[in-house]
Amino acid sequence: MKALLLDGKEVSARLKEKVTVQVTRLKSSGITPRLVVILVGDDPASAVYVRNKARTSEKLGIQSETITLKATISEKELLACISKLNRDDTVHGILVQLPLPQHINSEKIIEAILPDKDVDCFHPRNVGLLMLGKPYLLPCTPAGIVEILKYYKIETSGKHVVILGRSNIVGKPMANMLVQKSAHANATVTVVHSRTKNIKALCLQADILIAAIGKAAFVTADMVREDAVVIDVGINRVEAPDTPRGYKIVGDVDFIPVSGKAAAITPVPGGVGPMTIAMLMQNTVTAAKHLTNFIEHG
Ligand code: GUN
């Protein structure tokens, strides 16, 4: 392997230490940050993500509650649940795990969350603030990626970043952050999607290639330059009959050949995934401070 391994576990451990310090300060002022996660239905992958979020919260001293609702719940009932959490002063962060069942309008649900408690940074108000370069909370996965780049001192200013995927969760907010005129940004950004022509040629122009399309091993070695930094956001389940579970988790990058060519790469698991959760913890603390008018001293 030629590429430097960008260790998301290590970077997230540092970030979680910083969050823990802030939690301790809040608690000594009588404030316990509290995150409520809503899980609708029984998608096994979503259940794993939600469990990880709860476990990390507890480790950092953040109070966490998971509300599990049946897949058949009506949109109205879900909205009522959110409305109650919006009004509850002990709740600082609300996260509705996506995807939601077909009969529920996700946009309507996201817009119902009080923007001050929107720790996913999905609400139009928070997305707008981010776009204007005045963010309140940060989108967890893109912000986690910026933290990895910062930690390894990977320059973004003046670099060409090619993002594969235009989702509201990763691609669009990632482009939005990196294009800002601010520290750890100032990049030239290309967003590649299903209608893009000459995907390979564009990828070969990337100083930093961020893959977030949800297709196992989509990025092959012939699409990556030798001096490129590759960030793999994918979490894909692929069949693996010789493993105890019968499946394994792989990214959007064909890891072995690409890691033999690129300059640096994030592994899956252990790359971007742990960063997303750490950023969620930071957002919960930021929201708790904001909602309680907590003022930092010293
Ligand atoms: N589903 C996949 N990623 C995410 C995420 O970051 N937040 C939420 N709420 N749901 C998701």
PDB file of C-alpha atoms and ligand atoms in Angstrom:
ATOM      1  CA  MET A   1       0.000   0.000   0.000  1.00  0.00           C
ATOM      2  CA  LYS A   2       1.369   3.346  -1.091  1.00  0.00           C
ATOM      3  CA  ALA A   3      -1.259   5.775   0.193  1.00  0.00           C
ATOM      4  CA  LEU A   4      -1.171   7.393   3.611  1.00  0.00           C
ATOM      5  CA  LEU A   5      -4.095   6.005   5.597  1.00  0.00           C
ATOM      6  CA  LEU A   6      -6.299   8.830   6.898  1.00  0.00           C
ATOM      7  CA  ASP A   7      -7.423   7.401  10.201  1.00  0.00           C
ATOM      8  CA  GLY A   8     -10.919   8.582  11.065  1.00  0.00           C
ATOM      9  CA  LYS A   9     -10.829   6.739  14.376  1.00  0.00           C
ATOM     10  CA  GLU A  10      -7.844   8.750  15.499  1.00  0.00           C
ATOM     11  CA  VAL A  11      -9.221  12.106  14.306  1.00  0.00           C
ATOM     12  CA  SER A  12     -12.645  11.397  15.797  1.00  0.00           C
ATOM     13  CA  ALA A  13     -11.035  10.437  19.138  1.00  0.00           C
ATOM     14  CA  ARG A  14      -9.416  13.898  19.276  1.00  0.00           C
ATOM     15  CA  LEU A  15     -12.660  15.604  18.404  1.00  0.00           C
ATOM     16  CA  LYS A  16     -14.576  13.591  21.000  1.00  0.00           C
ATOM     17  CA  GLU A  17     -12.053  14.620  23.660  1.00  0.00           C
ATOM     18  CA  LYS A  18     -12.802  18.253  22.829  1.00  0.00           C
ATOM     19  CA  VAL A  19     -16.553  17.572  23.003  1.00  0.00           C
ATOM     20  CA  THR A  20     -16.152  15.875  26.394  1.00  0.00           C
ATOM     21  CA  VAL A  21     -14.409  18.975  27.785  1.00  0.00           C
ATOM     22  CA  GLN A  22     -17.333  21.126  26.636  1.00  0.00           C
ATOM     23  CA  VAL A  23     -19.856  18.670  28.115  1.00  0.00           C
ATOM     24  CA  THR A  24     -18.066  18.832  31.472  1.00  0.00           C
ATOM     25  CA  ARG A  25     -18.211  22.637  31.432  1.00  0.00           C
ATOM     26  CA  LEU A  26     -21.895  22.612  30.577  1.00  0.00           C
ATOM     27  CA  LYS A  27     -22.639  20.098  33.303  1.00  0.00           C
ATOM     28  CA  SER A  28     -20.852  22.181  35.913  1.00  0.00           C
ATOM     29  CA  SER A  29     -23.309  24.947  35.004  1.00  0.00           C
ATOM     30  CA  GLY A  30     -26.211  22.557  35.505  1.00  0.00           C
ATOM     31  CA  ILE A  31     -26.801  21.846  31.812  1.00  0.00           C
ATOM     32  CA  THR A  32     -26.789  18.274  30.492  1.00  0.00           C
ATOM     33  CA  PRO A  33     -26.745  18.203  26.689  1.00  0.00           C
ATOM     34  CA  ARG A  34     -29.550  15.978  25.466  1.00  0.00           C
ATOM     35  CA  LEU A  35     -30.020  14.377  22.047  1.00  0.00           C
ATOM     36  CA  VAL A  36     -33.180  12.610  20.923  1.00  0.00           C
ATOM     37  CA  VAL A  37     -32.975  10.287  17.920  1.00  0.00           C
ATOM     38  CA  ILE A  38     -36.138   9.122  16.176  1.00  0.00           C
ATOM     39  CA  LEU A  39     -36.018   5.822  14.317  1.00  0.00           C
ATOM     40  CA  VAL A  40     -39.032   4.935  12.181  1.00  0.00           C
ATOM     41  CA  GLY A  41     -39.399   1.317  11.059  1.00  0.00           C
ATOM     42  CA  ASP A  42     -36.939  -1.535  11.327  1.00  0.00           C
ATOM     43  CA  ASP A  43     -34.317  -0.992   8.618  1.00  0.00           C
ATOM     44  CA  PRO A  44     -31.338  -2.949  10.003  1.00  0.00           C
ATOM     45  CA  ALA A  45     -28.676  -0.494   8.749  1.00  0.00           C
ATOM     46  CA  SER A  46     -30.521   2.478  10.283  1.00  0.00           C
ATOM     47  CA  ALA A  47     -30.837   0.564  13.567  1.00  0.00           C
ATOM     48  CA  VAL A  48     -27.042   0.082  13.637  1.00  0.00           C
ATOM     49  CA  TYR A  49     -26.390   3.790  12.963  1.00  0.00           C
ATOM     50  CA  VAL A  50     -28.846   4.857  15.654  1.00  0.00           C
ATOM     51  CA  ARG A  51     -27.333   2.460  18.198  1.00  0.00           C
ATOM     52  CA  ASN A  52     -23.854   3.849  17.470  1.00  0.00           C
ATOM     53  CA  LYS A  53     -25.089   7.402  17.945  1.00  0.00           C
ATOM     54  CA  ALA A  54     -26.648   6.526  21.323  1.00  0.00           C
ATOM     55  CA  ARG A  55     -23.548   4.645  22.479  1.00  0.00           C
ATOM     56  CA  THR A  56     -21.195   7.500  21.571  1.00  0.00           C
ATOM     57  CA  SER A  57     -23.468  10.065  23.258  1.00  0.00           C
ATOM     58  CA  GLU A  58     -23.402   8.136  26.527  1.00  0.00           C
ATOM     59  CA  LYS A  59     -19.595   7.791  26.412  1.00  0.00           C
ATOM     60  CA  LEU A  60     -19.228  11.556  26.080  1.00  0.00           C
ATOM     61  CA  GLY A  61     -21.699  12.369  28.848  1.00  0.00           C
ATOM     62  CA  ILE A  62     -24.433  13.488  26.474  1.00  0.00           C
ATOM     63  CA  GLN A  63     -27.859  12.247  27.487  1.00  0.00           C
ATOM     64  CA  SER A  64     -29.360  10.297  24.651  1.00  0.00           C
ATOM     65  CA  GLU A  65     -32.798   8.906  24.012  1.00  0.00           C
ATOM     66  CA  THR A  66     -33.946   6.837  21.048  1.00  0.00           C
ATOM     67  CA  ILE A  67     -37.622   6.922  20.141  1.00  0.00           C
ATOM     68  CA  THR A  68     -38.475   3.890  18.013  1.00  0.00           C
ATOM     69  CA  LEU A  69     -41.681   4.191  16.021  1.00  0.00           C
ATOM     70  CA  LYS A  70     -43.495   1.641  13.856  1.00  0.00           C
ATOM     71  CA  ALA A  71     -43.067   1.912  10.071  1.00  0.00           C
ATOM     72  CA  THR A  72     -46.854   2.364   9.862  1.00  0.00           C
ATOM     73  CA  ILE A  73     -46.911   5.554  11.947  1.00  0.00           C
ATOM     74  CA  SER A  74     -48.720   8.408  10.188  1.00  0.00           C
ATOM     75  CA  GLU A  75     -46.980  11.599   9.115  1.00  0.00           C
ATOM     76  CA  LYS A  76     -49.258  13.498  11.473  1.00  0.00           C
ATOM     77  CA  GLU A  77     -48.205  11.378  14.451  1.00  0.00           C
ATOM     78  CA  LEU A  78     -44.541  11.830  13.624  1.00  0.00           C
ATOM     79  CA  LEU A  79     -45.050  15.594  13.319  1.00  0.00           C
ATOM     80  CA  ALA A  80     -46.757  15.603  16.731  1.00  0.00           C
ATOM     81  CA  CYS A  81     -43.783  13.763  18.221  1.00  0.00           C
ATOM     82  CA  ILE A  82     -41.360  16.346  16.787  1.00  0.00           C
ATOM     83  CA  SER A  83     -43.515  19.223  17.950  1.00  0.00           C
ATOM     84  CA  LYS A  84     -43.397  17.901  21.514  1.00  0.00           C
ATOM     85  CA  LEU A  85     -39.601  17.623  21.395  1.00  0.00           C
ATOM     86  CA  ASN A  86     -39.346  21.144  19.937  1.00  0.00           C
ATOM     87  CA  ARG A  87     -41.188  22.474  22.992  1.00  0.00           C
ATOM     88  CA  ASP A  88     -39.222  20.421  25.532  1.00  0.00           C
ATOM     89  CA  ASP A  89     -36.490  22.669  26.981  1.00  0.00           C
ATOM     90  CA  THR A  90     -34.465  19.674  28.185  1.00  0.00           C
ATOM     91  CA  VAL A  91     -33.984  18.531  24.560  1.00  0.00           C
ATOM     92  CA  HIS A  92     -31.156  20.270  22.667  1.00  0.00           C
ATOM     93  CA  GLY A  93     -30.798  18.053  19.608  1.00  0.00           C
ATOM     94  CA  ILE A  94     -33.400  16.241  17.466  1.00  0.00           C
ATOM     95  CA  LEU A  95     -32.396  13.800  14.746  1.00  0.00           C
ATOM     96  CA  VAL A  96     -34.815  11.855  12.575  1.00  0.00           C
ATOM     97  CA  GLN A  97     -32.951   8.942  11.004  1.00  0.00           C
ATOM     98  CA  LEU A  98     -33.370   8.757   7.223  1.00  0.00           C
ATOM     99  CA  PRO A  99     -34.624   7.177   5.054  1.00  0.00           C
ATOM    100  CA  LEU A 100     -38.242   7.391   6.208  1.00  0.00           C
ATOM    101  CA  PRO A 101     -41.015   5.081   4.952  1.00  0.00           C
ATOM    102  CA  GLN A 102     -42.475   6.004   1.539  1.00  0.00           C
ATOM    103  CA  HIS A 103     -45.751   7.398   2.900  1.00  0.00           C
ATOM    104  CA  ILE A 104     -43.945  10.057   4.942  1.00  0.00           C
ATOM    105  CA  ASN A 105     -42.727  13.263   3.313  1.00  0.00           C
ATOM    106  CA  SER A 106     -39.144  13.637   4.547  1.00  0.00           C
ATOM    107  CA  GLU A 107     -38.965  17.301   3.555  1.00  0.00           C
ATOM    108  CA  LYS A 108     -41.977  18.114   5.686  1.00  0.00           C
ATOM    109  CA  ILE A 109     -40.462  16.259   8.636  1.00  0.00           C
ATOM    110  CA  ILE A 110     -37.099  18.017   8.321  1.00  0.00           C
ATOM    111  CA  GLU A 111     -38.812  21.393   8.136  1.00  0.00           C
ATOM    112  CA  ALA A 112     -40.812  20.620  11.295  1.00  0.00           C
ATOM    113  CA  ILE A 113     -37.675  20.303  13.423  1.00  0.00           C
ATOM    114  CA  LEU A 114     -36.838  23.506  15.277  1.00  0.00           C
ATOM    115  CA  PRO A 115     -33.753  24.827  13.416  1.00  0.00           C
ATOM    116  CA  ASP A 116     -32.025  25.521  16.759  1.00  0.00           C
ATOM    117  CA  LYS A 117     -32.232  21.756  17.519  1.00  0.00           C
ATOM    118  CA  ASP A 118     -31.478  20.521  13.983  1.00  0.00           C
ATOM    119  CA  VAL A 119     -28.218  18.685  14.730  1.00  0.00           C
ATOM    120  CA  ASP A 120     -28.162  17.109  11.238  1.00  0.00           C
ATOM    121  CA  CYS A 121     -28.093  20.597   9.668  1.00  0.00           C
ATOM    122  CA  PHE A 122     -30.813  19.536   7.228  1.00  0.00           C
ATOM    123  CA  HIS A 123     -33.339  22.342   7.897  1.00  0.00           C
ATOM    124  CA  PRO A 124     -33.555  24.941   5.079  1.00  0.00           C
ATOM    125  CA  ARG A 125     -32.628  27.714   7.500  1.00  0.00           C
ATOM    126  CA  ASN A 126     -29.406  25.972   8.532  1.00  0.00           C
ATOM    127  CA  VAL A 127     -28.615  24.974   4.944  1.00  0.00           C
ATOM    128  CA  GLY A 128     -29.109  28.630   3.951  1.00  0.00           C
ATOM    129  CA  LEU A 129     -26.844  29.908   6.725  1.00  0.00           C
ATOM    130  CA  LEU A 130     -24.164  27.449   5.617  1.00  0.00           C
ATOM    131  CA  MET A 131     -24.469  28.581   2.026  1.00  0.00           C
ATOM    132  CA  LEU A 132     -24.098  32.220   3.070  1.00  0.00           C
ATOM    133  CA  GLY A 133     -20.914  31.371   4.962  1.00  0.00           C
ATOM    134  CA  LYS A 134     -22.522  32.042   8.362  1.00  0.00           C
ATOM    135  CA  PRO A 135     -23.147  28.514   9.680  1.00  0.00           C
ATOM    136  CA  TYR A 136     -24.813  27.770  13.007  1.00  0.00           C
ATOM    137  CA  LEU A 137     -24.623  23.930  13.084  1.00  0.00           C
ATOM    138  CA  LEU A 138     -22.576  22.018  10.513  1.00  0.00           C
ATOM    139  CA  PRO A 139     -23.574  19.112   8.247  1.00  0.00           C
ATOM    140  CA  CYS A 140     -22.019  16.137  10.079  1.00  0.00           C
ATOM    141  CA  THR A 141     -20.398  14.136   7.278  1.00  0.00           C
ATOM    142  CA  PRO A 142     -19.003  17.088   5.273  1.00  0.00           C
ATOM    143  CA  ALA A 143     -17.748  18.768   8.456  1.00  0.00           C
ATOM    144  CA  GLY A 144     -16.178  15.476   9.524  1.00  0.00           C
ATOM    145  CA  ILE A 145     -14.334  15.305   6.198  1.00  0.00           C
ATOM    146  CA  VAL A 146     -13.025  18.855   6.678  1.00  0.00           C
ATOM    147  CA  GLU A 147     -11.755  17.788  10.125  1.00  0.00           C
ATOM    148  CA  ILE A 148      -9.815  14.901   8.568  1.00  0.00           C
ATOM    149  CA  LEU A 149      -8.249  17.238   5.971  1.00  0.00           C
ATOM    150  CA  LYS A 150      -7.379  19.729   8.732  1.00  0.00           C
ATOM    151  CA  TYR A 151      -5.818  17.072  10.960  1.00  0.00           C
ATOM    152  CA  TYR A 152      -3.561  15.784   8.196  1.00  0.00           C
ATOM    153  CA  LYS A 153      -2.791  19.341   7.015  1.00  0.00           C
ATOM    154  CA  ILE A 154      -4.162  18.673   3.542  1.00  0.00           C
ATOM    155  CA  GLU A 155      -4.484  22.013   1.766  1.00  0.00           C
ATOM    156  CA  THR A 156      -7.811  22.788   0.120  1.00  0.00           C
ATOM    157  CA  SER A 157      -7.179  26.380  -0.967  1.00  0.00           C
ATOM    158  CA  GLY A 158      -6.819  26.590  -4.730  1.00  0.00           C
ATOM    159  CA  LYS A 159      -7.187  22.814  -5.061  1.00  0.00           C
ATOM    160  CA  HIS A 160      -9.617  21.081  -7.359  1.00  0.00           C
ATOM    161  CA  VAL A 161     -12.029  18.991  -5.323  1.00  0.00           C
ATOM    162  CA  VAL A 162     -14.197  16.587  -7.295  1.00  0.00           C
ATOM    163  CA  ILE A 163     -17.250  15.320  -5.420  1.00  0.00           C
ATOM    164  CA  LEU A 164     -19.067  12.238  -6.685  1.00  0.00           C
ATOM    165  CA  GLY A 165     -22.719  12.522  -5.679  1.00  0.00           C
ATOM    166  CA  ARG A 166     -25.144  15.414  -5.140  1.00  0.00           C
ATOM    167  CA  SER A 167     -27.181  14.281  -2.138  1.00  0.00           C
ATOM    168  CA  ASN A 168     -28.554  16.763   0.383  1.00  0.00           C
ATOM    169  CA  ILE A 169     -26.697  14.874   3.126  1.00  0.00           C
ATOM    170  CA  VAL A 170     -23.183  14.828   1.628  1.00  0.00           C
ATOM    171  CA  GLY A 171     -22.554  16.053  -1.941  1.00  0.00           C
ATOM    172  CA  LYS A 172     -24.347  19.404  -1.905  1.00  0.00           C
ATOM    173  CA  PRO A 173     -23.326  20.561   1.597  1.00  0.00           C
ATOM    174  CA  MET A 174     -19.755  19.338   0.979  1.00  0.00           C
ATOM    175  CA  ALA A 175     -19.515  21.470  -2.174  1.00  0.00           C
ATOM    176  CA  ASN A 176     -21.048  24.353  -0.277  1.00  0.00           C
ATOM    177  CA  MET A 177     -18.480  24.192   2.534  1.00  0.00           C
ATOM    178  CA  LEU A 178     -15.390  23.791   0.363  1.00  0.00           C
ATOM    179  CA  VAL A 179     -16.250  26.617  -2.002  1.00  0.00           C
ATOM    180  CA  GLN A 180     -16.533  29.200   0.813  1.00  0.00           C
ATOM    181  CA  LYS A 181     -14.047  32.016   1.145  1.00  0.00           C
ATOM    182  CA  SER A 182     -12.816  30.820   4.529  1.00  0.00           C
ATOM    183  CA  ALA A 183     -10.191  28.716   6.261  1.00  0.00           C
ATOM    184  CA  HIS A 184     -10.024  25.057   5.211  1.00  0.00           C
ATOM    185  CA  ALA A 185     -12.037  25.860   2.087  1.00  0.00           C
ATOM    186  CA  ASN A 186     -11.317  28.117  -0.938  1.00  0.00           C
ATOM    187  CA  ALA A 187     -11.373  25.102  -3.236  1.00  0.00           C
ATOM    188  CA  THR A 188     -12.509  24.858  -6.826  1.00  0.00           C
ATOM    189  CA  VAL A 189     -15.320  22.336  -6.681  1.00  0.00           C
ATOM    190  CA  THR A 190     -16.803  20.044  -9.317  1.00  0.00           C
ATOM    191  CA  VAL A 191     -19.888  17.995  -8.465  1.00  0.00           C
ATOM    192  CA  VAL A 192     -20.218  14.845 -10.553  1.00  0.00           C
ATOM    193  CA  HIS A 193     -23.580  13.065 -10.786  1.00  0.00           C
ATOM    194  CA  SER A 194     -25.533  10.534 -12.825  1.00  0.00           C
ATOM    195  CA  ARG A 195     -25.909  12.868 -15.829  1.00  0.00           C
ATOM    196  CA  THR A 196     -22.278  14.001 -15.887  1.00  0.00           C
ATOM    197  CA  LYS A 197     -20.301  13.317 -19.030  1.00  0.00           C
ATOM    198  CA  ASN A 198     -16.690  12.118 -18.906  1.00  0.00           C
ATOM    199  CA  ILE A 199     -16.706  11.198 -15.227  1.00  0.00           C
ATOM    200  CA  LYS A 200     -13.314   9.534 -15.467  1.00  0.00           C
ATOM    201  CA  ALA A 201     -11.659  12.558 -17.086  1.00  0.00           C
ATOM    202  CA  LEU A 202     -13.024  14.817 -14.339  1.00  0.00           C
ATOM    203  CA  CYS A 203     -11.902  12.461 -11.567  1.00  0.00           C
ATOM    204  CA  LEU A 204      -8.422  12.459 -13.057  1.00  0.00           C
ATOM    205  CA  GLN A 205      -8.341  16.241 -12.558  1.00  0.00           C
ATOM    206  CA  ALA A 206      -9.028  15.931  -8.837  1.00  0.00           C
ATOM    207  CA  ASP A 207      -6.481  16.923  -6.212  1.00  0.00           C
ATOM    208  CA  ILE A 208      -9.037  15.701  -3.696  1.00  0.00           C
ATOM    209  CA  LEU A 209     -11.648  13.143  -4.758  1.00  0.00           C
ATOM    210  CA  ILE A 210     -14.675  12.661  -2.505  1.00  0.00           C
ATOM    211  CA  ALA A 211     -16.826   9.636  -3.318  1.00  0.00           C
ATOM    212  CA  ALA A 212     -20.396   9.753  -1.993  1.00  0.00           C
ATOM    213  CA  ILE A 213     -22.611   7.951  -4.480  1.00  0.00           C
ATOM    214  CA  GLY A 214     -23.453   4.735  -2.656  1.00  0.00           C
ATOM    215  CA  LYS A 215     -22.040   2.344  -5.240  1.00  0.00           C
ATOM    216  CA  ALA A 216     -19.559  -0.277  -4.075  1.00  0.00           C
ATOM    217  CA  ALA A 217     -16.088   0.046  -5.627  1.00  0.00           C
ATOM    218  CA  PHE A 218     -17.263   2.695  -8.146  1.00  0.00           C
ATOM    219  CA  VAL A 219     -13.955   4.558  -8.042  1.00  0.00           C
ATOM    220  CA  THR A 220     -11.286   2.421  -9.681  1.00  0.00           C
ATOM    221  CA  ALA A 221      -7.517   3.023  -9.832  1.00  0.00           C
ATOM    222  CA  ASP A 222      -7.659   4.308 -13.426  1.00  0.00           C
ATOM    223  CA  MET A 223      -9.849   7.222 -12.218  1.00  0.00           C
ATOM    224  CA  VAL A 224      -7.362   8.446  -9.603  1.00  0.00           C
ATOM    225  CA  ARG A 225      -4.157  10.446  -9.989  1.00  0.00           C
ATOM    226  CA  GLU A 226      -0.983   9.369  -8.166  1.00  0.00           C
ATOM    227  CA  ASP A 227      -0.896  12.537  -6.047  1.00  0.00           C
ATOM    228  CA  ALA A 228      -4.627  12.545  -5.224  1.00  0.00           C
ATOM    229  CA  VAL A 229      -6.244  12.444  -1.798  1.00  0.00           C
ATOM    230  CA  VAL A 230      -9.234  10.085  -1.815  1.00  0.00           C
ATOM    231  CA  ILE A 231     -12.084  10.407   0.676  1.00  0.00           C
ATOM    232  CA  ASP A 232     -14.507   7.485   0.698  1.00  0.00           C
ATOM    233  CA  VAL A 233     -17.948   8.258   2.143  1.00  0.00           C
ATOM    234  CA  GLY A 234     -19.620   5.045   0.974  1.00  0.00           C
ATOM    235  CA  ILE A 235     -21.133   2.492   3.333  1.00  0.00           C
ATOM    236  CA  ASN A 236     -22.265  -0.390   1.113  1.00  0.00           C
ATOM    237  CA  ARG A 237     -23.279  -3.854   2.216  1.00  0.00           C
ATOM    238  CA  VAL A 238     -21.982  -6.507  -0.148  1.00  0.00           C
ATOM    239  CA  GLU A 239     -22.478 -10.265   0.098  1.00  0.00           C
ATOM    240  CA  ALA A 240     -19.572 -12.136   1.647  1.00  0.00           C
ATOM    241  CA  PRO A 241     -20.612 -15.751   2.195  1.00  0.00           C
ATOM    242  CA  ASP A 242     -17.400 -16.659   4.020  1.00  0.00           C
ATOM    243  CA  THR A 243     -17.985 -14.107   6.814  1.00  0.00           C
ATOM    244  CA  PRO A 244     -20.053 -14.827   9.976  1.00  0.00           C
ATOM    245  CA  ARG A 245     -22.687 -12.210   9.038  1.00  0.00           C
ATOM    246  CA  GLY A 246     -22.755 -13.159   5.371  1.00  0.00           C
ATOM    247  CA  TYR A 247     -21.998  -9.593   4.303  1.00  0.00           C
ATOM    248  CA  LYS A 248     -19.290  -6.989   4.618  1.00  0.00           C
ATOM    249  CA  ILE A 249     -19.198  -3.212   4.484  1.00  0.00           C
ATOM    250  CA  VAL A 250     -17.260  -1.584   1.658  1.00  0.00           C
ATOM    251  CA  GLY A 251     -16.915   1.993   0.447  1.00  0.00           C
ATOM    252  CA  ASP A 252     -17.472   3.630  -2.934  1.00  0.00           C
ATOM    253  CA  VAL A 253     -13.768   3.210  -3.710  1.00  0.00           C
ATOM    254  CA  ASP A 254     -12.092   0.032  -4.921  1.00  0.00           C
ATOM    255  CA  PHE A 255      -9.811   0.197  -1.904  1.00  0.00           C
ATOM    256  CA  ILE A 256      -6.888  -2.152  -2.589  1.00  0.00           C
ATOM    257  CA  PRO A 257      -5.944  -0.947  -6.097  1.00  0.00           C
ATOM    258  CA  VAL A 258      -6.690   2.738  -5.313  1.00  0.00           C
ATOM    259  CA  SER A 259      -4.663   2.655  -2.073  1.00  0.00           C
ATOM    260  CA  GLY A 260      -1.778   1.304  -4.151  1.00  0.00           C
ATOM    261  CA  LYS A 261      -1.879   4.405  -6.321  1.00  0.00           C
ATOM    262  CA  ALA A 262      -3.214   7.502  -4.514  1.00  0.00           C
ATOM    263  CA  ALA A 263      -1.263   9.693  -2.073  1.00  0.00           C
ATOM    264  CA  ALA A 264      -3.747   9.344   0.786  1.00  0.00           C
ATOM    265  CA  ILE A 265      -7.050   7.552   1.418  1.00  0.00           C
ATOM    266  CA  THR A 266      -9.712   7.025   4.081  1.00  0.00           C
ATOM    267  CA  PRO A 267     -10.551   3.387   4.821  1.00  0.00           C
ATOM    268  CA  VAL A 268     -14.062   1.947   5.169  1.00  0.00           C
ATOM    269  CA  PRO A 269     -14.786   1.282   7.969  1.00  0.00           C
ATOM    270  CA  GLY A 270     -12.698   3.579  10.143  1.00  0.00           C
ATOM    271  CA  GLY A 271     -12.557   6.640   7.889  1.00  0.00           C
ATOM    272  CA  VAL A 272     -15.420   9.084   7.443  1.00  0.00           C
ATOM    273  CA  GLY A 273     -17.984   7.064   9.481  1.00  0.00           C
ATOM    274  CA  PRO A 274     -16.562   7.803  12.950  1.00  0.00           C
ATOM    275  CA  MET A 275     -16.201  11.479  11.996  1.00  0.00           C
ATOM    276  CA  THR A 276     -19.904  11.815  11.191  1.00  0.00           C
ATOM    277  CA  ILE A 277     -20.831  10.670  14.696  1.00  0.00           C
ATOM    278  CA  ALA A 278     -18.210  12.873  16.371  1.00  0.00           C
ATOM    279  CA  MET A 279     -19.548  15.921  14.504  1.00  0.00           C
ATOM    280  CA  LEU A 280     -23.072  15.040  15.588  1.00  0.00           C
ATOM    281  CA  MET A 281     -21.844  15.130  19.180  1.00  0.00           C
ATOM    282  CA  GLN A 282     -20.227  18.535  18.586  1.00  0.00           C
ATOM    283  CA  ASN A 283     -23.455  19.850  17.043  1.00  0.00           C
ATOM    284  CA  THR A 284     -25.456  18.634  20.046  1.00  0.00           C
ATOM    285  CA  VAL A 285     -23.138  20.522  22.399  1.00  0.00           C
ATOM    286  CA  THR A 286     -23.240  23.627  20.159  1.00  0.00           C
ATOM    287  CA  ALA A 287     -27.055  23.477  20.186  1.00  0.00           C
ATOM    288  CA  ALA A 288     -27.125  23.009  23.976  1.00  0.00           C
ATOM    289  CA  LYS A 289     -24.916  26.090  24.436  1.00  0.00           C
ATOM    290  CA  HIS A 290     -26.997  28.140  22.012  1.00  0.00           C
ATOM    291  CA  LEU A 291     -30.351  27.135  23.516  1.00  0.00           C
ATOM    292  CA  THR A 292     -29.240  27.823  27.098  1.00  0.00           C
ATOM    293  CA  ASN A 293     -27.318  31.032  26.276  1.00  0.00           C
ATOM    294  CA  PHE A 294     -24.262  29.372  27.726  1.00  0.00           C
ATOM    295  CA  ILE A 295     -21.255  31.694  27.731  1.00  0.00           C
ATOM    296  CA  GLU A 296     -17.754  30.208  27.628  1.00  0.00           C
ATOM    297  CA  HIS A 297     -15.295  31.650  30.138  1.00  0.00           C
ATOM    298  CA  GLY A 298     -11.544  31.503  29.857  1.00  0.00           C
TER     299      GLY A 298
HETATM  300  N1  GUN B   1     -29.181   8.502   7.027  1.00  0.00           N
HETATM  301  C1  GUN B   1     -27.966   8.382   6.454  1.00  0.00           C
HETATM  302  N2  GUN B   1     -27.146   9.358   6.893  1.00  0.00           N
HETATM  303  C2  GUN B   1     -27.858  10.112   7.743  1.00  0.00           C
HETATM  304  C3  GUN B   1     -27.550  11.261   8.523  1.00  0.00           C
HETATM  305  O1  GUN B   1     -26.443  11.817   8.505  1.00  0.00           O
HETATM  306  N3  GUN B   1     -28.558  11.739   9.283  1.00  0.00           N
HETATM  307  C4  GUN B   1     -29.785  11.174   9.311  1.00  0.00           C
HETATM  308  N4  GUN B   1     -30.714  11.724  10.072  1.00  0.00           N
HETATM  309  N5  GUN B   1     -30.104  10.106   8.601  1.00  0.00           N
HETATM  310  C5  GUN B   1     -29.144   9.580   7.826  1.00  0.00           C
END
